[in-house]
JSON list of C-alpha atoms in Angstrom, two decimals:
[
{"chain": "A", "resi": 1, "resn": "MET", "atom": "CA", "xyz": [105.64, 115.33, 123.68]},
{"chain": "A", "resi": 2, "resn": "PHE", "atom": "CA", "xyz": [104.67, 112.37, 121.06]},
{"chain": "A", "resi": 3, "resn": "ASN", "atom": "CA", "xyz": [106.36, 109.86, 119.89]},
{"chain": "A", "resi": 4, "resn": "SER", "atom": "CA", "xyz": [109.49, 110.77, 116.73]},
{"chain": "A", "resi": 5, "resn": "ASN", "atom": "CA", "xyz": [107.68, 107.86, 114.79]},
{"chain": "A", "resi": 6, "resn": "ILE", "atom": "CA", "xyz": [104.09, 109.55, 113.97]},
{"chain": "A", "resi": 7, "resn": "PHE", "atom": "CA", "xyz": [104.92, 111.90, 111.08]},
{"chain": "A", "resi": 8, "resn": "THR", "atom": "CA", "xyz": [106.03, 109.13, 109.37]},
{"chain": "A", "resi": 9, "resn": "ALA", "atom": "CA", "xyz": [103.70, 107.39, 109.79]},
{"chain": "A", "resi": 10, "resn": "LEU", "atom": "CA", "xyz": [101.16, 110.12, 108.57]},
{"chain": "A", "resi": 11, "resn": "ALA", "atom": "CA", "xyz": [103.28, 110.55, 105.72]},
{"chain": "A", "resi": 12, "resn": "ASP", "atom": "CA", "xyz": [101.35, 107.73, 103.82]},
{"chain": "A", "resi": 13, "resn": "PRO", "atom": "CA", "xyz": [98.31, 106.86, 102.21]},
{"chain": "A", "resi": 14, "resn": "VAL", "atom": "CA", "xyz": [97.17, 103.84, 103.94]},
{"chain": "A", "resi": 15, "resn": "ARG", "atom": "CA", "xyz": [97.60, 104.07, 106.87]},
{"chain": "A", "resi": 16, "resn": "ARG", "atom": "CA", "xyz": [96.03, 107.23, 107.09]},
{"chain": "A", "resi": 17, "resn": "GLU", "atom": "CA", "xyz": [93.45, 105.74, 105.46]},
{"chain": "A", "resi": 18, "resn": "ILE", "atom": "CA", "xyz": [93.24, 103.06, 108.34]},
{"chain": "A", "resi": 19, "resn": "LEU", "atom": "CA", "xyz": [93.20, 105.43, 111.00]},
{"chain": "A", "resi": 20, "resn": "ASN", "atom": "CA", "xyz": [89.86, 106.66, 108.63]},
{"chain": "A", "resi": 21, "resn": "LEU", "atom": "CA", "xyz": [88.57, 103.34, 109.48]},
{"chain": "A", "resi": 22, "resn": "LEU", "atom": "CA", "xyz": [89.49, 102.98, 112.89]},
{"chain": "A", "resi": 23, "resn": "LYS", "atom": "CA", "xyz": [87.22, 106.16, 113.80]},
{"chain": "A", "resi": 24, "resn": "LYS", "atom": "CA", "xyz": [84.18, 103.87, 113.51]},
{"chain": "A", "resi": 25, "resn": "GLY", "atom": "CA", "xyz": [85.51, 101.41, 116.78]},
{"chain": "A", "resi": 26, "resn": "LYS", "atom": "CA", "xyz": [88.01, 98.26, 116.66]},
{"chain": "A", "resi": 27, "resn": "LEU", "atom": "CA", "xyz": [88.94, 96.48, 113.81]},
{"chain": "A", "resi": 28, "resn": "SER", "atom": "CA", "xyz": [90.98, 93.26, 113.66]},
{"chain": "A", "resi": 29, "resn": "ALA", "atom": "CA", "xyz": [93.46, 92.85, 111.30]},
{"chain": "A", "resi": 30, "resn": "GLY", "atom": "CA", "xyz": [91.67, 91.11, 108.95]},
{"chain": "A", "resi": 31, "resn": "GLU", "atom": "CA", "xyz": [88.27, 93.13, 108.45]},
{"chain": "A", "resi": 32, "resn": "ILE", "atom": "CA", "xyz": [90.97, 96.25, 107.56]},
{"chain": "A", "resi": 33, "resn": "SER", "atom": "CA", "xyz": [92.65, 93.95, 105.31]},
{"chain": "A", "resi": 34, "resn": "ALA", "atom": "CA", "xyz": [89.57, 93.01, 103.75]},
{"chain": "A", "resi": 35, "resn": "ASN", "atom": "CA", "xyz": [89.72, 97.72, 102.59]},
{"chain": "A", "resi": 36, "resn": "PHE", "atom": "CA", "xyz": [92.42, 97.43, 100.50]},
{"chain": "A", "resi": 37, "resn": "ASN", "atom": "CA", "xyz": [94.09, 95.37, 97.93]},
{"chain": "A", "resi": 38, "resn": "LEU", "atom": "CA", "xyz": [97.03, 94.66, 100.10]},
{"chain": "A", "resi": 39, "resn": "SER", "atom": "CA", "xyz": [98.22, 91.54, 101.67]},
{"chain": "A", "resi": 40, "resn": "ARG", "atom": "CA", "xyz": [97.89, 90.81, 105.29]},
{"chain": "A", "resi": 41, "resn": "ALA", "atom": "CA", "xyz": [101.63, 90.92, 105.85]},
{"chain": "A", "resi": 42, "resn": "THR", "atom": "CA", "xyz": [101.27, 95.00, 104.07]},
{"chain": "A", "resi": 43, "resn": "THR", "atom": "CA", "xyz": [98.50, 95.25, 106.16]},
{"chain": "A", "resi": 44, "resn": "SER", "atom": "CA", "xyz": [100.18, 94.16, 109.12]},
{"chain": "A", "resi": 45, "resn": "TYR", "atom": "CA", "xyz": [102.94, 96.26, 108.39]},
{"chain": "A", "resi": 46, "resn": "HIS", "atom": "CA", "xyz": [101.20, 99.42, 108.07]},
{"chain": "A", "resi": 47, "resn": "LEU", "atom": "CA", "xyz": [99.26, 98.23, 111.20]},
{"chain": "A", "resi": 48, "resn": "SER", "atom": "CA", "xyz": [103.01, 97.97, 113.21]},
{"chain": "A", "resi": 49, "resn": "LYS", "atom": "CA", "xyz": [103.92, 101.71, 112.29]},
{"chain": "A", "resi": 50, "resn": "LEU", "atom": "CA", "xyz": [100.44, 103.31, 113.40]},
{"chain": "A", "resi": 51, "resn": "LYS", "atom": "CA", "xyz": [101.47, 101.19, 116.38]},
{"chain": "A", "resi": 52, "resn": "GLU", "atom": "CA", "xyz": [105.39, 101.94, 116.76]},
{"chain": "A", "resi": 53, "resn": "ALA", "atom": "CA", "xyz": [103.75, 105.81, 116.26]},
{"chain": "A", "resi": 54, "resn": "ASP", "atom": "CA", "xyz": [101.75, 105.18, 119.11]},
{"chain": "A", "resi": 55, "resn": "LEU", "atom": "CA", "xyz": [98.79, 106.08, 116.95]},
{"chain": "A", "resi": 56, "resn": "ILE", "atom": "CA", "xyz": [96.66, 102.87, 117.25]},
{"chain": "A", "resi": 57, "resn": "ARG", "atom": "CA", "xyz": [96.08, 100.38, 120.04]},
{"chain": "A", "resi": 58, "resn": "GLU", "atom": "CA", "xyz": [96.20, 96.68, 120.10]},
{"chain": "A", "resi": 59, "resn": "SER", "atom": "CA", "xyz": [93.74, 94.09, 122.14]},
{"chain": "A", "resi": 60, "resn": "LYS", "atom": "CA", "xyz": [92.99, 90.82, 122.25]},
{"chain": "A", "resi": 61, "resn": "TYR", "atom": "CA", "xyz": [90.36, 89.25, 121.94]},
{"chain": "A", "resi": 62, "resn": "LYS", "atom": "CA", "xyz": [90.30, 85.08, 122.18]},
{"chain": "A", "resi": 63, "resn": "ASN", "atom": "CA", "xyz": [92.33, 84.18, 118.56]},
{"chain": "A", "resi": 64, "resn": "PHE", "atom": "CA", "xyz": [91.82, 87.61, 117.42]},
{"chain": "A", "resi": 65, "resn": "ILE", "atom": "CA", "xyz": [93.70, 91.00, 117.88]},
{"chain": "A", "resi": 66, "resn": "TYR", "atom": "CA", "xyz": [92.14, 94.33, 117.45]},
{"chain": "A", "resi": 67, "resn": "TYR", "atom": "CA", "xyz": [93.12, 97.45, 116.05]},
{"chain": "A", "resi": 68, "resn": "GLU", "atom": "CA", "xyz": [91.76, 101.00, 117.92]},
{"chain": "A", "resi": 69, "resn": "LEU", "atom": "CA", "xyz": [92.49, 104.44, 117.89]},
{"chain": "A", "resi": 70, "resn": "ASN", "atom": "CA", "xyz": [94.65, 105.97, 120.73]},
{"chain": "A", "resi": 71, "resn": "MET", "atom": "CA", "xyz": [92.52, 109.37, 121.17]},
{"chain": "A", "resi": 72, "resn": "SER", "atom": "CA", "xyz": [95.43, 111.13, 124.10]},
{"chain": "A", "resi": 73, "resn": "ILE", "atom": "CA", "xyz": [98.16, 110.71, 121.04]},
{"chain": "A", "resi": 74, "resn": "LEU", "atom": "CA", "xyz": [95.67, 112.07, 118.87]},
{"chain": "A", "resi": 75, "resn": "GLU", "atom": "CA", "xyz": [94.72, 115.15, 120.83]},
{"chain": "A", "resi": 76, "resn": "GLU", "atom": "CA", "xyz": [97.75, 115.84, 121.89]},
{"chain": "A", "resi": 77, "resn": "LEU", "atom": "CA", "xyz": [98.53, 116.04, 117.89]},
{"chain": "A", "resi": 78, "resn": "ILE", "atom": "CA", "xyz": [96.07, 118.28, 117.12]},
{"chain": "A", "resi": 79, "resn": "LEU", "atom": "CA", "xyz": [96.27, 120.82, 120.19]},
{"chain": "A", "resi": 80, "resn": "TRP", "atom": "CA", "xyz": [99.88, 120.82, 119.25]},
{"chain": "A", "resi": 81, "resn": "PHE", "atom": "CA", "xyz": [98.85, 121.53, 115.04]},
{"chain": "A", "resi": 82, "resn": "LYS", "atom": "CA", "xyz": [96.75, 124.48, 116.91]},
{"chain": "A", "resi": 83, "resn": "GLN", "atom": "CA", "xyz": [99.49, 126.63, 117.74]},
{"chain": "A", "resi": 84, "resn": "PHE", "atom": "CA", "xyz": [100.37, 127.88, 114.60]},
{"chain": "A", "resi": 85, "resn": "GLY", "atom": "CA", "xyz": [97.12, 128.68, 113.54]},
{"chain": "A", "resi": 86, "resn": "LYS", "atom": "CA", "xyz": [96.43, 132.40, 113.32]},
{"chain": "A", "resi": 87, "resn": "GLU", "atom": "CA", "xyz": [96.50, 134.32, 116.88]},
{"chain": "A", "resi": 88, "resn": "LYS", "atom": "CA", "xyz": [93.83, 136.12, 118.02]},
{"chain": "A", "resi": 89, "resn": "LYS", "atom": "CA", "xyz": [94.38, 140.55, 118.30]},
{"chain": "A", "resi": 90, "resn": "ASN", "atom": "CA", "xyz": [93.38, 141.72, 120.94]},
{"chain": "A", "resi": 91, "resn": "GLU", "atom": "CA", "xyz": [91.10, 144.59, 120.03]},
{"chain": "A", "resi": 92, "resn": "LYS", "atom": "CA", "xyz": [90.52, 147.41, 122.19]}
]
């Protein structure tokens, strides 16, 4: 199963928007911060919450840290949510 922090991380609209930005690919913290009216420290806080929930990964390249979606966790979450969908009834 996935990390218990996932729902807390997803509850915040800024974090959901960060995930939306990362759909396009890897971004540095500065690139993410530039999309919001937030300090870099606040952006860093949101990124740390997303990392704790295992929703994003970080990788270092030269002097920068880049963030990207952790697709395996997101796919697992989608499958988990699907179990609550409507079930098809067998027709005879």
